[in-house]
PDB file of C-alpha atoms in Angstrom:
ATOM      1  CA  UNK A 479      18.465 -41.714  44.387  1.00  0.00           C
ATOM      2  CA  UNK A 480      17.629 -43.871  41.280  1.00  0.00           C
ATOM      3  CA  UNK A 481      20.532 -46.182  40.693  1.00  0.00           C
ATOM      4  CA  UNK A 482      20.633 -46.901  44.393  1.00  0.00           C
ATOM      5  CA  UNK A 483      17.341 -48.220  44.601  1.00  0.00           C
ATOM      6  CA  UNK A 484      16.287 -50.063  41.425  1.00  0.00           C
ATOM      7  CA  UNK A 485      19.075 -53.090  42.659  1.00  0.00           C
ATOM      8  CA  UNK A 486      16.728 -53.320  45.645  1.00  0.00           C
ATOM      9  CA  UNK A 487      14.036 -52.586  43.600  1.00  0.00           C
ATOM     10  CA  UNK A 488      14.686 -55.681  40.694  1.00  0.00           C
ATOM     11  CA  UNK A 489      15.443 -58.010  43.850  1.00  0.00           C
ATOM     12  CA  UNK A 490      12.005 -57.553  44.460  1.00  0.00           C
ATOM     13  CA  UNK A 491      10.012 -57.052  41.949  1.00  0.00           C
ATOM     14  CA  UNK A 492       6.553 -59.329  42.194  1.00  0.00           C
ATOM     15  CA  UNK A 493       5.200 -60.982  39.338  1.00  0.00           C
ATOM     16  CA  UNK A 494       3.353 -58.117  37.497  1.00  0.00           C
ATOM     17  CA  UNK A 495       2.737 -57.036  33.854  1.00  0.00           C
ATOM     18  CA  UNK A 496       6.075 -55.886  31.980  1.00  0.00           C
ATOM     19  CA  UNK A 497       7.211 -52.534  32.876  1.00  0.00           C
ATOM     20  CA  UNK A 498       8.012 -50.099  30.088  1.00  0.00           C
ATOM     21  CA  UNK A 499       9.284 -46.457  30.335  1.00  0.00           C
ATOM     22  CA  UNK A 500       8.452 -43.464  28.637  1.00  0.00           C
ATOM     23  CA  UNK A 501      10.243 -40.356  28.933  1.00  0.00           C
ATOM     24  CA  UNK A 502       9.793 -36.454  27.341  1.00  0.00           C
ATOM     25  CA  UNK A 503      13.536 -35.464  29.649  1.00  0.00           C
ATOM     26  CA  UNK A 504      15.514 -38.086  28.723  1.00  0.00           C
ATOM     27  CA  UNK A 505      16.551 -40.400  25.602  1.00  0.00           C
ATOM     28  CA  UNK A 506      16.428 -43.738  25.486  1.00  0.00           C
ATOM     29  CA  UNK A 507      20.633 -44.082  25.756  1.00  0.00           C
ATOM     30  CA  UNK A 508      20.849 -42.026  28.614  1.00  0.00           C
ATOM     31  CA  UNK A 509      17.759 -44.225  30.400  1.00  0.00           C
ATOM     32  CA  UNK A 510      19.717 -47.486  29.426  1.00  0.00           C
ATOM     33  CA  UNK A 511      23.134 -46.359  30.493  1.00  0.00           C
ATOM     34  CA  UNK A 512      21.277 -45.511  33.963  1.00  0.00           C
ATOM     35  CA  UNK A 513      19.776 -48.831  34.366  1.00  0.00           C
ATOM     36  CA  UNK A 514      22.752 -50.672  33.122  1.00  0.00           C
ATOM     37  CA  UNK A 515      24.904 -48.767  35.955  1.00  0.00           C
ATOM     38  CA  UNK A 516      22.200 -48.975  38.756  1.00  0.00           C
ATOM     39  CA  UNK A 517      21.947 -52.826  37.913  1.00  0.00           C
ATOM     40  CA  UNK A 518      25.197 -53.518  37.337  1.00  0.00           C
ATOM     41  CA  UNK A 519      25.382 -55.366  40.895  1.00  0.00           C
ATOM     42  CA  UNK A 520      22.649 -57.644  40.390  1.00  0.00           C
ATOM     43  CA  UNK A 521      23.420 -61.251  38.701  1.00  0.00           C
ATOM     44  CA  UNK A 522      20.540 -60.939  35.611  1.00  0.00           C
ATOM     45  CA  UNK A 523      21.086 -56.763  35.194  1.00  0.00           C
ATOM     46  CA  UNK A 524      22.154 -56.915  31.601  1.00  0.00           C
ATOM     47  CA  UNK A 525      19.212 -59.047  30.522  1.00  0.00           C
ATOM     48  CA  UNK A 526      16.919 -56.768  32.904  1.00  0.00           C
ATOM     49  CA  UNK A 527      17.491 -53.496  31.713  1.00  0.00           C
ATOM     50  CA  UNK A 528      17.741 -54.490  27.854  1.00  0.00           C
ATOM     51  CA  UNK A 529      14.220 -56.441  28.168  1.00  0.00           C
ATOM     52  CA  UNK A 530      12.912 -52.886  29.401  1.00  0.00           C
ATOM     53  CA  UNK A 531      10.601 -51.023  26.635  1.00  0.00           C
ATOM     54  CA  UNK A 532      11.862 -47.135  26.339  1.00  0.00           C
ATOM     55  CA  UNK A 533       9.779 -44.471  24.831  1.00  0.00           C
ATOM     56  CA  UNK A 534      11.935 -41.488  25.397  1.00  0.00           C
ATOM     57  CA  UNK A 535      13.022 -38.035  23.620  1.00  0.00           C
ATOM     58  CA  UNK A 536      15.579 -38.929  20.663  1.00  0.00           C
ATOM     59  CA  UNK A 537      17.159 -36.985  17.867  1.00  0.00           C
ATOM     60  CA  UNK A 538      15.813 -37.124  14.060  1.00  0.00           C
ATOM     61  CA  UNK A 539      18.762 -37.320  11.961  1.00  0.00           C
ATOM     62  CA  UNK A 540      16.336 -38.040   9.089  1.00  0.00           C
ATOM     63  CA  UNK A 541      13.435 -38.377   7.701  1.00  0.00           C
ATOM     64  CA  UNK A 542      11.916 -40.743  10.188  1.00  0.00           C
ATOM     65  CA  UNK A 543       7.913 -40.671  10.677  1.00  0.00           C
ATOM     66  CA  UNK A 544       8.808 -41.487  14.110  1.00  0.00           C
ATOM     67  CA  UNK A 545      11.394 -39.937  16.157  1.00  0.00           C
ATOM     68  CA  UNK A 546      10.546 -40.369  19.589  1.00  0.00           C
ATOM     69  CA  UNK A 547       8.236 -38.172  22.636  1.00  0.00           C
ATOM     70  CA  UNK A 548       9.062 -34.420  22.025  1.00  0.00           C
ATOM     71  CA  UNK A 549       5.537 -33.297  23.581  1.00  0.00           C
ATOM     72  CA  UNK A 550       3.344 -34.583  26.606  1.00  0.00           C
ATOM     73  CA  UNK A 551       0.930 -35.393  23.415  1.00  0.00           C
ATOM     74  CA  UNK A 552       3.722 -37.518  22.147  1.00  0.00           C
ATOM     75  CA  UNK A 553       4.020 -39.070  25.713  1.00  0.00           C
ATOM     76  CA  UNK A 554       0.520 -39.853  26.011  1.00  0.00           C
ATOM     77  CA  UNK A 555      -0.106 -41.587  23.049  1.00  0.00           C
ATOM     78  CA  UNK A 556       2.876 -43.762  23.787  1.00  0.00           C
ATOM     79  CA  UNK A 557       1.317 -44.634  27.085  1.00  0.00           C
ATOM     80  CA  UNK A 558      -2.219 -45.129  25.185  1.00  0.00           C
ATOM     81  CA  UNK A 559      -0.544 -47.676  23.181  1.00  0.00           C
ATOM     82  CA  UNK A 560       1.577 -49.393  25.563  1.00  0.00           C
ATOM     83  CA  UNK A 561      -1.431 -49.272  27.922  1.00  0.00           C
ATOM     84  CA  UNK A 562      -3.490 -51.216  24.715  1.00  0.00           C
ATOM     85  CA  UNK A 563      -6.818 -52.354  24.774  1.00  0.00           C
ATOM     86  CA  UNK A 564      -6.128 -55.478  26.836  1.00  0.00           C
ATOM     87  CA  UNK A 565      -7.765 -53.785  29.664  1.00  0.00           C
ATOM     88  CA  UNK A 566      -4.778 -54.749  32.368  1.00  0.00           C
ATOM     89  CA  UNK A 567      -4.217 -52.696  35.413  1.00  0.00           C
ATOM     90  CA  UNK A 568      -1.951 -50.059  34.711  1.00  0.00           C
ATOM     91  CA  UNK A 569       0.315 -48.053  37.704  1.00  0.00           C
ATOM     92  CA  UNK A 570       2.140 -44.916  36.229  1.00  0.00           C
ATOM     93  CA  UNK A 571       4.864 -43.091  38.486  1.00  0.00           C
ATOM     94  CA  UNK A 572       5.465 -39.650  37.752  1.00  0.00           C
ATOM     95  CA  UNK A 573       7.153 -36.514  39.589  1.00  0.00           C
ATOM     96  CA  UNK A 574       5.932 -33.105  38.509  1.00  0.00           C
ATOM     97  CA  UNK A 575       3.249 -31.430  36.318  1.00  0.00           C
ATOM     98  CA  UNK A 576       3.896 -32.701  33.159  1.00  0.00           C
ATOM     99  CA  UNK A 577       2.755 -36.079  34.432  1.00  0.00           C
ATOM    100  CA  UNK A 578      -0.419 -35.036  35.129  1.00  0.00           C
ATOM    101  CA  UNK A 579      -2.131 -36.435  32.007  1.00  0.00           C
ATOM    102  CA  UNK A 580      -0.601 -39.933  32.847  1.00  0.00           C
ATOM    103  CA  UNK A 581      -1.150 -39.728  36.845  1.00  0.00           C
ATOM    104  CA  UNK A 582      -4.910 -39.365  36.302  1.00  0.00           C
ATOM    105  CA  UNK A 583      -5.267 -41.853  32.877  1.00  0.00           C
ATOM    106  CA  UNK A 584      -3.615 -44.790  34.671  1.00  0.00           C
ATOM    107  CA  UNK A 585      -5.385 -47.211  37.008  1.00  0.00           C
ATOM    108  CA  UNK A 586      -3.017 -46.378  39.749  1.00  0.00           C
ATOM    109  CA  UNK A 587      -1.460 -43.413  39.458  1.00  0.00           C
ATOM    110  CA  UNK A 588       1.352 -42.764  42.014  1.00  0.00           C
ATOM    111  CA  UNK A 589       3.450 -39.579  42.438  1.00  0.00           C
ATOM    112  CA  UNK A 590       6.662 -39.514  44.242  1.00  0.00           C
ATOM    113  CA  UNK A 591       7.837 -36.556  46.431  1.00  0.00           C
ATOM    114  CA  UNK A 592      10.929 -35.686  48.172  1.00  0.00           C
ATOM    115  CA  UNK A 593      10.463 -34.578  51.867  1.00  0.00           C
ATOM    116  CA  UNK A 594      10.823 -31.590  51.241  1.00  0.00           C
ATOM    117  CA  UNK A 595       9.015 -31.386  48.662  1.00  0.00           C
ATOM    118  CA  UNK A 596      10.411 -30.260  45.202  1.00  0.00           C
ATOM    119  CA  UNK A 597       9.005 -27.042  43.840  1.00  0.00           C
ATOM    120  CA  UNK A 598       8.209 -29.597  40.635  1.00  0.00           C
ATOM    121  CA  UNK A 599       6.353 -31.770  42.403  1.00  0.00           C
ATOM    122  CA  UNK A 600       4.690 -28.984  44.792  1.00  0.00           C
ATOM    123  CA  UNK A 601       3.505 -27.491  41.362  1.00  0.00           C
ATOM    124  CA  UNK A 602       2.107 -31.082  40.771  1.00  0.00           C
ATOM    125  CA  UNK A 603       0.528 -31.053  44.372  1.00  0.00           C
ATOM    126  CA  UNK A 604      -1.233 -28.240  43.350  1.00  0.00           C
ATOM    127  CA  UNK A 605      -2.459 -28.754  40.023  1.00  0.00           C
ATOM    128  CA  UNK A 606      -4.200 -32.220  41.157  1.00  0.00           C
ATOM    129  CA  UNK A 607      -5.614 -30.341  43.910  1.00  0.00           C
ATOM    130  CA  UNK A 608      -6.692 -27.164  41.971  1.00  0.00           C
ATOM    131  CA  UNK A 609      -8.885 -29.768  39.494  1.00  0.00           C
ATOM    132  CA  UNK A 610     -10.130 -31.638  42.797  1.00  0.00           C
ATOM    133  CA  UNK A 611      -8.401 -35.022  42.725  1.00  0.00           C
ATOM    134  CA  UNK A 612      -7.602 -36.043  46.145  1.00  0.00           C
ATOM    135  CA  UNK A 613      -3.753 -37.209  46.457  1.00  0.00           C
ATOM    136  CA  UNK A 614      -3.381 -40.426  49.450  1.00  0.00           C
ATOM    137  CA  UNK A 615      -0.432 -41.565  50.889  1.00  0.00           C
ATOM    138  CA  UNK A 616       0.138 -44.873  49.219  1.00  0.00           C
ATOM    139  CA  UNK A 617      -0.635 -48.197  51.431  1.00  0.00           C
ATOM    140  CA  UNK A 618      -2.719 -51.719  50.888  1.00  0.00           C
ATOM    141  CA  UNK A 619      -4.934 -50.119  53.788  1.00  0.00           C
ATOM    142  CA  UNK A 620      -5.768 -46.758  52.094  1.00  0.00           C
ATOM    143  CA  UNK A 621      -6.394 -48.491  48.902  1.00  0.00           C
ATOM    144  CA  UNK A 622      -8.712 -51.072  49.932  1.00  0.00           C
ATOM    145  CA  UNK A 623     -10.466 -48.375  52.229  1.00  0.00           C
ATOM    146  CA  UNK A 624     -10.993 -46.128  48.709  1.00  0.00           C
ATOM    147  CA  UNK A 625     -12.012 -49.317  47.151  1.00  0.00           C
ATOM    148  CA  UNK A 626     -12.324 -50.114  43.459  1.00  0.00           C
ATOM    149  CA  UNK A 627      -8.976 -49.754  42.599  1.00  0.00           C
ATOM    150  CA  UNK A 628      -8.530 -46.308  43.842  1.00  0.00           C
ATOM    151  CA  UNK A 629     -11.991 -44.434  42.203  1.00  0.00           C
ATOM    152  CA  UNK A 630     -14.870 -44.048  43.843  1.00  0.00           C
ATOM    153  CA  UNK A 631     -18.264 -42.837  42.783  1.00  0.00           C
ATOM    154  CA  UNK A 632     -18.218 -38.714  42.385  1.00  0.00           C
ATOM    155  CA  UNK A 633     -21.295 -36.558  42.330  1.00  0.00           C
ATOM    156  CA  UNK A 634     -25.280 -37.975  41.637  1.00  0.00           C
ATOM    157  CA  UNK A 635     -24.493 -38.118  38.233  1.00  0.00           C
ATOM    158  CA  UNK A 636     -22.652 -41.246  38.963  1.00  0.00           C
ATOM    159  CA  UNK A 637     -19.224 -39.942  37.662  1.00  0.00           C
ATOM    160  CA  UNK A 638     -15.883 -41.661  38.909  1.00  0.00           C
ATOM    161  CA  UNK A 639     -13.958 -39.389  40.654  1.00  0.00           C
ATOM    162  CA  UNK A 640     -10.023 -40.012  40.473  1.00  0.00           C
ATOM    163  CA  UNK A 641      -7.744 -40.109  43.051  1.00  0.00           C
ATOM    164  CA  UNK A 642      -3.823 -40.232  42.699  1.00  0.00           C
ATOM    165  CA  UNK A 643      -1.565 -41.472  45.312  1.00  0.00           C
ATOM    166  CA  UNK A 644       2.019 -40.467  46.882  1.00  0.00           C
ATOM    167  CA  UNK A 645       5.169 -42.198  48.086  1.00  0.00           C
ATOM    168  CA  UNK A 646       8.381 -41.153  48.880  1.00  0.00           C
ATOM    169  CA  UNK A 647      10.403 -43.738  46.769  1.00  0.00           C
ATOM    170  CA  UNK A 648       9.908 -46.714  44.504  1.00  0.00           C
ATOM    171  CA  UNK A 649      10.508 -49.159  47.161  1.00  0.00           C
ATOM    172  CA  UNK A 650       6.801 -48.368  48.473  1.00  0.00           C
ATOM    173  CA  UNK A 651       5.774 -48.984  44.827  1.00  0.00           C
ATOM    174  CA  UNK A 652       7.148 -52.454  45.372  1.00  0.00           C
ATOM    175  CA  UNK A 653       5.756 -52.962  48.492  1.00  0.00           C
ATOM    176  CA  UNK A 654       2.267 -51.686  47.515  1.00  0.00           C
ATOM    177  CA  UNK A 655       2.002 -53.948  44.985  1.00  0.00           C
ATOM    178  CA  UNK A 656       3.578 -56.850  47.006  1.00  0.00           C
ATOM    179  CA  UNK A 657       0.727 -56.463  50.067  1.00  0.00           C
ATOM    180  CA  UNK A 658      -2.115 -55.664  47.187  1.00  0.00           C
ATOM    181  CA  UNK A 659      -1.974 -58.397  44.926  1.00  0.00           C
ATOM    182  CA  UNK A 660      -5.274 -59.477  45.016  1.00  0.00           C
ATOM    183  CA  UNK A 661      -6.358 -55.956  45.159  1.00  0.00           C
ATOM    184  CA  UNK A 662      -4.935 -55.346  42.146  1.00  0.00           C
ATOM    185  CA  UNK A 663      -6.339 -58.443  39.439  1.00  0.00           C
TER     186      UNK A 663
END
């Protein structure tokens, strides 16, 4: 499902902050050779998937201090860094439980499930719900109804409360950020 939607996908990307991947699955070759492939068709797809940042899973073959994400902790503070201090809107799109840390740091964070739904992302469905965060279908509508860029005030004690939302593919990424724009800045 990947490679035959990020052509679609780069053909309409809007003008947003850089996009940068981090994976705990898969290293960084693997990633590239997958975006090189699924781009191959598009006229700029070389330049495109090199300029992508990759934070993924690699091998040591020495005494590196840093060898890539072997942990969610490893994940996370790859995220925390790439997410900075710069205080921009951040969207993270994750799948199953192990994204849970990432889905409910991010501004926006979006979880995609297949219909049917995988048993991954079911276990994700349930974790979310199990700590109370409400999971939305994804839209411009829903978001602006939620308001402030998807929190809204929690109990009297004035606490956010978090809110993660779902789509079935990344083309309704794409579009959500397309129809939200000034939503979104």
């Amino acid at each position: 499902m990947l490679m035959s939607i990020i052509p679609q996908t780069i053909n309409h990307m809007p003008a947003i902050s850089p996009v940068s991947i981090v994976s705990v699955n898969w290293s960084r070759t693997f990633i590239r050779a997958c975006l090189q492939t699924a781009l191959e068709e598009t006229p700029t797809s070389k330049n495109v998937a090199q300029s992508i940042p990759i934070f993924a899973n690699e091998i040591c073959l020495g005494n590196e201090e840093t060898c890539g994400i072997h942990t969610s902790a490893d994940k996370l503070a790859s995220f925390q860094n790439i997410c900075g201090t710069d205080n921009s809107l951040t969207i993270y799109v994750g799948d199953t439980s192990t994204d849970f840390d990432f889905l409910v740091t991010a501004d926006v964070g979006i979880c995609v499930r297949d219909e049917p739904i995988g048993s991954g992302q079911a276990e994700l469905k349930e974790t979310l719900e199990r700590v109370g965060i409400e999971v939305f279908r994804l839209s411009a509508t829903a978001w602006q109804k939620k308001g402030e860029q998807g929190r809204h005030k929690g109990d009297n004690q004035g606490q956010e409360k978090k809110n993660v939302w779902w789509v079935i593919d990344l083309m309704e990424v794409v579009r959500f950020i397309e129809d939200s724009k000034s939503l979104l800045t």
